[in-house]
Amino acid sequence: MATILDIADAVVADLNAGSFSLPFTATRAYVPQFDLPDMADLRVTVVPKGLTIATASRTDHQHDYRIDVGVQQKFEDGDAAELDPLMGIVEEIADMFRGAAVETDPAAVCVAVENGPIYAQEHMREKRLFTSILTLTFRVWR
C-alpha cells in the first residue's frame, strides 16, 4: 500500500484511540461527500491530500505527506454554545498531532498543522454545516 495511505490510516487509528471532549469515530475517505441529513452527528474524515519530495542529499529525500482532517456537523442555531465545542475539537485534534509521530509509524513526524480558513463560512450560511479542515504535514526521510 502507498505510504500516504498508511499514514492516513494511522491518523484514523490515533484519532479513534484518542480522548476528546466530544465523541466521534474517524474514517478515511477518498472523496468526503455526505448527505446533509447524515451530518447531525459529529463527523471526522481523514483524506490523503498531497506529497512533496525534496532532495536533501545525493542519497536522502524528504517526503512531506499532507493529510486533511475534516471536522463537520450540522447545527441548528449557530450560536456560540453550539459552535464553540466544535472549534474546541478542531484545536484538540491539532494539539494531538503537532510535533508527534503516528503510533504505527514513528518515522512519520507531523511537522506542520494548518487550519485555514478556520471554518467554511459558505457551508455555515448555505447549509448550516460547520466545516473545518486541518492539514497535517508528516515528514519521512528516505
mmCIF file with all atom_site columns, C-alpha atoms in Angstrom:
data_model
loop_
_atom_site.group_PDB
_atom_site.id
_atom_site.type_symbol
_atom_site.label_atom_id
_atom_site.label_alt_id
_atom_site.label_comp_id
_atom_site.label_asym_id
_atom_site.label_entity_id
_atom_site.label_seq_id
_atom_site.pdbx_PDB_ins_code
_atom_site.Cartn_x
_atom_site.Cartn_y
_atom_site.Cartn_z
_atom_site.occupancy
_atom_site.B_iso_or_equiv
_atom_site.pdbx_formal_charge
_atom_site.auth_seq_id
_atom_site.auth_comp_id
_atom_site.auth_asym_id
_atom_site.auth_atom_id
_atom_site.pdbx_PDB_model_num
ATOM 1   C CA . MET A 1 1   ? 0.000   0.000  0.000  1.00 0.00 ? 1   MET A CA 1
ATOM 2   C CA . ALA A 1 2   ? 1.107   3.594  -0.571 1.00 0.00 ? 2   ALA A CA 1
ATOM 3   C CA . THR A 1 3   ? 2.869   5.359  2.288  1.00 0.00 ? 3   THR A CA 1
ATOM 4   C CA . ILE A 1 4   ? 0.345   8.221  2.274  1.00 0.00 ? 4   ILE A CA 1
ATOM 5   C CA . LEU A 1 5   ? -2.465  5.700  2.832  1.00 0.00 ? 5   LEU A CA 1
ATOM 6   C CA . ASP A 1 6   ? -0.533  4.078  5.671  1.00 0.00 ? 6   ASP A CA 1
ATOM 7   C CA . ILE A 1 7   ? -0.135  7.483  7.317  1.00 0.00 ? 7   ILE A CA 1
ATOM 8   C CA . ALA A 1 8   ? -3.811  8.376  6.756  1.00 0.00 ? 8   ALA A CA 1
ATOM 9   C CA . ASP A 1 9   ? -4.885  5.051  8.291  1.00 0.00 ? 9   ASP A CA 1
ATOM 10  C CA . ALA A 1 10  ? -2.565  5.703  11.239 1.00 0.00 ? 10  ALA A CA 1
ATOM 11  C CA . VAL A 1 11  ? -4.141  9.147  11.725 1.00 0.00 ? 11  VAL A CA 1
ATOM 12  C CA . VAL A 1 12  ? -7.588  7.498  11.776 1.00 0.00 ? 12  VAL A CA 1
ATOM 13  C CA . ALA A 1 13  ? -6.390  4.920  14.322 1.00 0.00 ? 13  ALA A CA 1
ATOM 14  C CA . ASP A 1 14  ? -4.802  7.589  16.527 1.00 0.00 ? 14  ASP A CA 1
ATOM 15  C CA . LEU A 1 15  ? -7.951  9.741  16.400 1.00 0.00 ? 15  LEU A CA 1
ATOM 16  C CA . ASN A 1 16  ? -10.174 6.802  17.289 1.00 0.00 ? 16  ASN A CA 1
ATOM 17  C CA . ALA A 1 17  ? -7.898  5.856  20.193 1.00 0.00 ? 17  ALA A CA 1
ATOM 18  C CA . GLY A 1 18  ? -7.764  9.443  21.480 1.00 0.00 ? 18  GLY A CA 1
ATOM 19  C CA . SER A 1 19  ? -9.788  11.093 24.199 1.00 0.00 ? 19  SER A CA 1
ATOM 20  C CA . PHE A 1 20  ? -11.719 14.177 23.095 1.00 0.00 ? 20  PHE A CA 1
ATOM 21  C CA . SER A 1 21  ? -14.353 16.468 24.589 1.00 0.00 ? 21  SER A CA 1
ATOM 22  C CA . LEU A 1 22  ? -16.952 15.253 22.050 1.00 0.00 ? 22  LEU A CA 1
ATOM 23  C CA . PRO A 1 23  ? -17.393 11.664 20.839 1.00 0.00 ? 23  PRO A CA 1
ATOM 24  C CA . PHE A 1 24  ? -16.739 10.727 17.204 1.00 0.00 ? 24  PHE A CA 1
ATOM 25  C CA . THR A 1 25  ? -15.440 7.907  15.054 1.00 0.00 ? 25  THR A CA 1
ATOM 26  C CA . ALA A 1 26  ? -12.941 8.987  12.410 1.00 0.00 ? 26  ALA A CA 1
ATOM 27  C CA . THR A 1 27  ? -12.974 7.389  8.953  1.00 0.00 ? 27  THR A CA 1
ATOM 28  C CA . ARG A 1 28  ? -10.759 7.618  5.865  1.00 0.00 ? 28  ARG A CA 1
ATOM 29  C CA . ALA A 1 29  ? -12.225 8.598  2.506  1.00 0.00 ? 29  ALA A CA 1
ATOM 30  C CA . TYR A 1 30  ? -11.028 9.444  -0.983 1.00 0.00 ? 30  TYR A CA 1
ATOM 31  C CA . VAL A 1 31  ? -13.920 11.813 -1.657 1.00 0.00 ? 31  VAL A CA 1
ATOM 32  C CA . PRO A 1 32  ? -15.676 13.018 1.506  1.00 0.00 ? 32  PRO A CA 1
ATOM 33  C CA . GLN A 1 33  ? -19.193 13.576 0.244  1.00 0.00 ? 33  GLN A CA 1
ATOM 34  C CA . PHE A 1 34  ? -22.131 13.098 2.594  1.00 0.00 ? 34  PHE A CA 1
ATOM 35  C CA . ASP A 1 35  ? -25.840 13.794 2.594  1.00 0.00 ? 35  ASP A CA 1
ATOM 36  C CA . LEU A 1 36  ? -26.730 16.751 4.781  1.00 0.00 ? 36  LEU A CA 1
ATOM 37  C CA . PRO A 1 37  ? -29.245 14.808 6.922  1.00 0.00 ? 37  PRO A CA 1
ATOM 38  C CA . ASP A 1 38  ? -26.422 12.385 7.810  1.00 0.00 ? 38  ASP A CA 1
ATOM 39  C CA . MET A 1 39  ? -24.381 15.237 9.287  1.00 0.00 ? 39  MET A CA 1
ATOM 40  C CA . ALA A 1 40  ? -26.402 15.591 12.504 1.00 0.00 ? 40  ALA A CA 1
ATOM 41  C CA . ASP A 1 41  ? -23.680 13.666 14.340 1.00 0.00 ? 41  ASP A CA 1
ATOM 42  C CA . LEU A 1 42  ? -20.096 14.908 14.514 1.00 0.00 ? 42  LEU A CA 1
ATOM 43  C CA . ARG A 1 43  ? -18.151 13.537 11.547 1.00 0.00 ? 43  ARG A CA 1
ATOM 44  C CA . VAL A 1 44  ? -14.337 13.451 11.342 1.00 0.00 ? 44  VAL A CA 1
ATOM 45  C CA . THR A 1 45  ? -12.952 12.409 7.966  1.00 0.00 ? 45  THR A CA 1
ATOM 46  C CA . VAL A 1 46  ? -9.319  11.807 7.037  1.00 0.00 ? 46  VAL A CA 1
ATOM 47  C CA . VAL A 1 47  ? -8.327  12.351 3.395  1.00 0.00 ? 47  VAL A CA 1
ATOM 48  C CA . PRO A 1 48  ? -4.883  11.918 1.798  1.00 0.00 ? 48  PRO A CA 1
ATOM 49  C CA . LYS A 1 49  ? -4.128  15.281 0.170  1.00 0.00 ? 49  LYS A CA 1
ATOM 50  C CA . GLY A 1 50  ? -0.653  15.509 -1.319 1.00 0.00 ? 50  GLY A CA 1
ATOM 51  C CA . LEU A 1 51  ? 3.020   14.678 -1.392 1.00 0.00 ? 51  LEU A CA 1
ATOM 52  C CA . THR A 1 52  ? 6.103   16.838 -1.887 1.00 0.00 ? 52  THR A CA 1
ATOM 53  C CA . ILE A 1 53  ? 9.518   15.209 -2.321 1.00 0.00 ? 53  ILE A CA 1
ATOM 54  C CA . ALA A 1 54  ? 12.649  17.301 -1.889 1.00 0.00 ? 54  ALA A CA 1
ATOM 55  C CA . THR A 1 55  ? 16.236  16.202 -2.341 1.00 0.00 ? 55  THR A CA 1
ATOM 56  C CA . ALA A 1 56  ? 18.185  16.556 0.900  1.00 0.00 ? 56  ALA A CA 1
ATOM 57  C CA . SER A 1 57  ? 21.422  14.961 -0.299 1.00 0.00 ? 57  SER A CA 1
ATOM 58  C CA . ARG A 1 58  ? 22.562  12.610 -3.033 1.00 0.00 ? 58  ARG A CA 1
ATOM 59  C CA . THR A 1 59  ? 21.044  9.687  -1.159 1.00 0.00 ? 59  THR A CA 1
ATOM 60  C CA . ASP A 1 60  ? 18.351  11.166 1.104  1.00 0.00 ? 60  ASP A CA 1
ATOM 61  C CA . HIS A 1 61  ? 14.993  12.638 0.229  1.00 0.00 ? 61  HIS A CA 1
ATOM 62  C CA . GLN A 1 62  ? 12.465  14.456 2.368  1.00 0.00 ? 62  GLN A CA 1
ATOM 63  C CA . HIS A 1 63  ? 8.902   13.236 1.752  1.00 0.00 ? 63  HIS A CA 1
ATOM 64  C CA . ASP A 1 64  ? 6.196   15.568 3.094  1.00 0.00 ? 64  ASP A CA 1
ATOM 65  C CA . TYR A 1 65  ? 2.812   13.852 3.131  1.00 0.00 ? 65  TYR A CA 1
ATOM 66  C CA . ARG A 1 66  ? -0.208  16.126 3.588  1.00 0.00 ? 66  ARG A CA 1
ATOM 67  C CA . ILE A 1 67  ? -3.314  14.687 5.210  1.00 0.00 ? 67  ILE A CA 1
ATOM 68  C CA . ASP A 1 68  ? -6.585  16.597 5.599  1.00 0.00 ? 68  ASP A CA 1
ATOM 69  C CA . VAL A 1 69  ? -8.751  16.050 8.659  1.00 0.00 ? 69  VAL A CA 1
ATOM 70  C CA . GLY A 1 70  ? -12.274 17.381 8.191  1.00 0.00 ? 70  GLY A CA 1
ATOM 71  C CA . VAL A 1 71  ? -14.491 18.148 11.173 1.00 0.00 ? 71  VAL A CA 1
ATOM 72  C CA . GLN A 1 72  ? -18.148 18.580 10.259 1.00 0.00 ? 72  GLN A CA 1
ATOM 73  C CA . GLN A 1 73  ? -21.539 18.745 11.926 1.00 0.00 ? 73  GLN A CA 1
ATOM 74  C CA . LYS A 1 74  ? -24.906 20.210 11.020 1.00 0.00 ? 74  LYS A CA 1
ATOM 75  C CA . PHE A 1 75  ? -26.099 22.826 13.501 1.00 0.00 ? 75  PHE A CA 1
ATOM 76  C CA . GLU A 1 76  ? -29.446 24.365 14.427 1.00 0.00 ? 76  GLU A CA 1
ATOM 77  C CA . ASP A 1 77  ? -28.954 27.867 15.806 1.00 0.00 ? 77  ASP A CA 1
ATOM 78  C CA . GLY A 1 78  ? -25.304 28.598 15.055 1.00 0.00 ? 78  GLY A CA 1
ATOM 79  C CA . ASP A 1 79  ? -24.775 30.290 18.382 1.00 0.00 ? 79  ASP A CA 1
ATOM 80  C CA . ALA A 1 80  ? -21.604 30.134 20.454 1.00 0.00 ? 80  ALA A CA 1
ATOM 81  C CA . ALA A 1 81  ? -22.961 27.387 22.707 1.00 0.00 ? 81  ALA A CA 1
ATOM 82  C CA . GLU A 1 82  ? -23.403 25.148 19.670 1.00 0.00 ? 82  GLU A CA 1
ATOM 83  C CA . LEU A 1 83  ? -20.300 26.051 17.630 1.00 0.00 ? 83  LEU A CA 1
ATOM 84  C CA . ASP A 1 84  ? -17.648 26.655 20.319 1.00 0.00 ? 84  ASP A CA 1
ATOM 85  C CA . PRO A 1 85  ? -17.356 22.927 21.193 1.00 0.00 ? 85  PRO A CA 1
ATOM 86  C CA . LEU A 1 86  ? -16.749 22.149 17.506 1.00 0.00 ? 86  LEU A CA 1
ATOM 87  C CA . MET A 1 87  ? -13.944 24.713 17.352 1.00 0.00 ? 87  MET A CA 1
ATOM 88  C CA . GLY A 1 88  ? -12.609 23.078 20.515 1.00 0.00 ? 88  GLY A CA 1
ATOM 89  C CA . ILE A 1 89  ? -12.470 19.642 18.830 1.00 0.00 ? 89  ILE A CA 1
ATOM 90  C CA . VAL A 1 90  ? -10.523 21.131 15.913 1.00 0.00 ? 90  VAL A CA 1
ATOM 91  C CA . GLU A 1 91  ? -7.972  22.554 18.346 1.00 0.00 ? 91  GLU A CA 1
ATOM 92  C CA . GLU A 1 92  ? -7.796  19.281 20.299 1.00 0.00 ? 92  GLU A CA 1
ATOM 93  C CA . ILE A 1 93  ? -7.009  17.376 17.092 1.00 0.00 ? 93  ILE A CA 1
ATOM 94  C CA . ALA A 1 94  ? -4.369  19.942 16.086 1.00 0.00 ? 94  ALA A CA 1
ATOM 95  C CA . ASP A 1 95  ? -2.751  19.689 19.523 1.00 0.00 ? 95  ASP A CA 1
ATOM 96  C CA . MET A 1 96  ? -2.762  15.888 19.347 1.00 0.00 ? 96  MET A CA 1
ATOM 97  C CA . PHE A 1 97  ? -0.664  15.741 16.180 1.00 0.00 ? 97  PHE A CA 1
ATOM 98  C CA . ARG A 1 98  ? 1.565   18.833 16.488 1.00 0.00 ? 98  ARG A CA 1
ATOM 99  C CA . GLY A 1 99  ? 5.148   17.529 16.597 1.00 0.00 ? 99  GLY A CA 1
ATOM 100 C CA . ALA A 1 100 ? 4.036   13.938 17.133 1.00 0.00 ? 100 ALA A CA 1
ATOM 101 C CA . ALA A 1 101 ? 4.704   10.752 15.228 1.00 0.00 ? 101 ALA A CA 1
ATOM 102 C CA . VAL A 1 102 ? 1.832   8.499  14.255 1.00 0.00 ? 102 VAL A CA 1
ATOM 103 C CA . GLU A 1 103 ? 1.540   5.473  16.510 1.00 0.00 ? 103 GLU A CA 1
ATOM 104 C CA . THR A 1 104 ? 2.096   2.873  13.777 1.00 0.00 ? 104 THR A CA 1
ATOM 105 C CA . ASP A 1 105 ? 4.980   4.676  12.002 1.00 0.00 ? 105 ASP A CA 1
ATOM 106 C CA . PRO A 1 106 ? 7.343   6.582  14.332 1.00 0.00 ? 106 PRO A CA 1
ATOM 107 C CA . ALA A 1 107 ? 9.339   7.740  11.282 1.00 0.00 ? 107 ALA A CA 1
ATOM 108 C CA . ALA A 1 108 ? 6.363   9.853  10.129 1.00 0.00 ? 108 ALA A CA 1
ATOM 109 C CA . VAL A 1 109 ? 6.503   13.011 12.237 1.00 0.00 ? 109 VAL A CA 1
ATOM 110 C CA . CYS A 1 110 ? 3.931   15.799 11.989 1.00 0.00 ? 110 CYS A CA 1
ATOM 111 C CA . VAL A 1 111 ? 5.995   18.896 11.194 1.00 0.00 ? 111 VAL A CA 1
ATOM 112 C CA . ALA A 1 112 ? 3.145   21.301 10.391 1.00 0.00 ? 112 ALA A CA 1
ATOM 113 C CA . VAL A 1 113 ? -0.524  21.801 11.222 1.00 0.00 ? 113 VAL A CA 1
ATOM 114 C CA . GLU A 1 114 ? -2.569  24.269 9.165  1.00 0.00 ? 114 GLU A CA 1
ATOM 115 C CA . ASN A 1 115 ? -6.154  25.365 9.736  1.00 0.00 ? 115 ASN A CA 1
ATOM 116 C CA . GLY A 1 116 ? -7.081  27.998 7.241  1.00 0.00 ? 116 GLY A CA 1
ATOM 117 C CA . PRO A 1 117 ? -9.695  29.123 6.937  1.00 0.00 ? 117 PRO A CA 1
ATOM 118 C CA . ILE A 1 118 ? -10.731 28.147 10.444 1.00 0.00 ? 118 ILE A CA 1
ATOM 119 C CA . TYR A 1 119 ? -14.197 27.179 9.164  1.00 0.00 ? 119 TYR A CA 1
ATOM 120 C CA . ALA A 1 120 ? -16.050 27.332 5.846  1.00 0.00 ? 120 ALA A CA 1
ATOM 121 C CA . GLN A 1 121 ? -18.359 30.345 6.086  1.00 0.00 ? 121 GLN A CA 1
ATOM 122 C CA . GLU A 1 122 ? -20.249 29.385 2.924  1.00 0.00 ? 122 GLU A CA 1
ATOM 123 C CA . HIS A 1 123 ? -21.144 25.989 4.448  1.00 0.00 ? 123 HIS A CA 1
ATOM 124 C CA . MET A 1 124 ? -22.434 27.786 7.523  1.00 0.00 ? 124 MET A CA 1
ATOM 125 C CA . ARG A 1 125 ? -24.524 30.279 5.555  1.00 0.00 ? 125 ARG A CA 1
ATOM 126 C CA . GLU A 1 126 ? -25.862 27.946 2.861  1.00 0.00 ? 126 GLU A CA 1
ATOM 127 C CA . LYS A 1 127 ? -26.079 24.557 4.605  1.00 0.00 ? 127 LYS A CA 1
ATOM 128 C CA . ARG A 1 128 ? -25.992 25.298 8.353  1.00 0.00 ? 128 ARG A CA 1
ATOM 129 C CA . LEU A 1 129 ? -22.983 22.987 8.401  1.00 0.00 ? 129 LEU A CA 1
ATOM 130 C CA . PHE A 1 130 ? -19.858 23.561 10.479 1.00 0.00 ? 130 PHE A CA 1
ATOM 131 C CA . THR A 1 131 ? -16.841 22.505 8.380  1.00 0.00 ? 131 THR A CA 1
ATOM 132 C CA . SER A 1 132 ? -13.242 22.943 9.462  1.00 0.00 ? 132 SER A CA 1
ATOM 133 C CA . ILE A 1 133 ? -10.254 21.369 7.705  1.00 0.00 ? 133 ILE A CA 1
ATOM 134 C CA . LEU A 1 134 ? -6.909  20.719 9.346  1.00 0.00 ? 134 LEU A CA 1
ATOM 135 C CA . THR A 1 135 ? -3.983  19.911 7.060  1.00 0.00 ? 135 THR A CA 1
ATOM 136 C CA . LEU A 1 136 ? -1.352  17.798 8.797  1.00 0.00 ? 136 LEU A CA 1
ATOM 137 C CA . THR A 1 137 ? 2.090   17.500 7.165  1.00 0.00 ? 137 THR A CA 1
ATOM 138 C CA . PHE A 1 138 ? 4.043   14.366 8.060  1.00 0.00 ? 138 PHE A CA 1
ATOM 139 C CA . ARG A 1 139 ? 7.733   14.230 7.140  1.00 0.00 ? 139 ARG A CA 1
ATOM 140 C CA . VAL A 1 140 ? 9.511   10.985 6.335  1.00 0.00 ? 140 VAL A CA 1
ATOM 141 C CA . TRP A 1 141 ? 13.174  10.744 5.339  1.00 0.00 ? 141 TRP A CA 1
ATOM 142 C CA . ARG A 1 142 ? 14.233  8.017  2.941  1.00 0.00 ? 142 ARG A CA 1
#
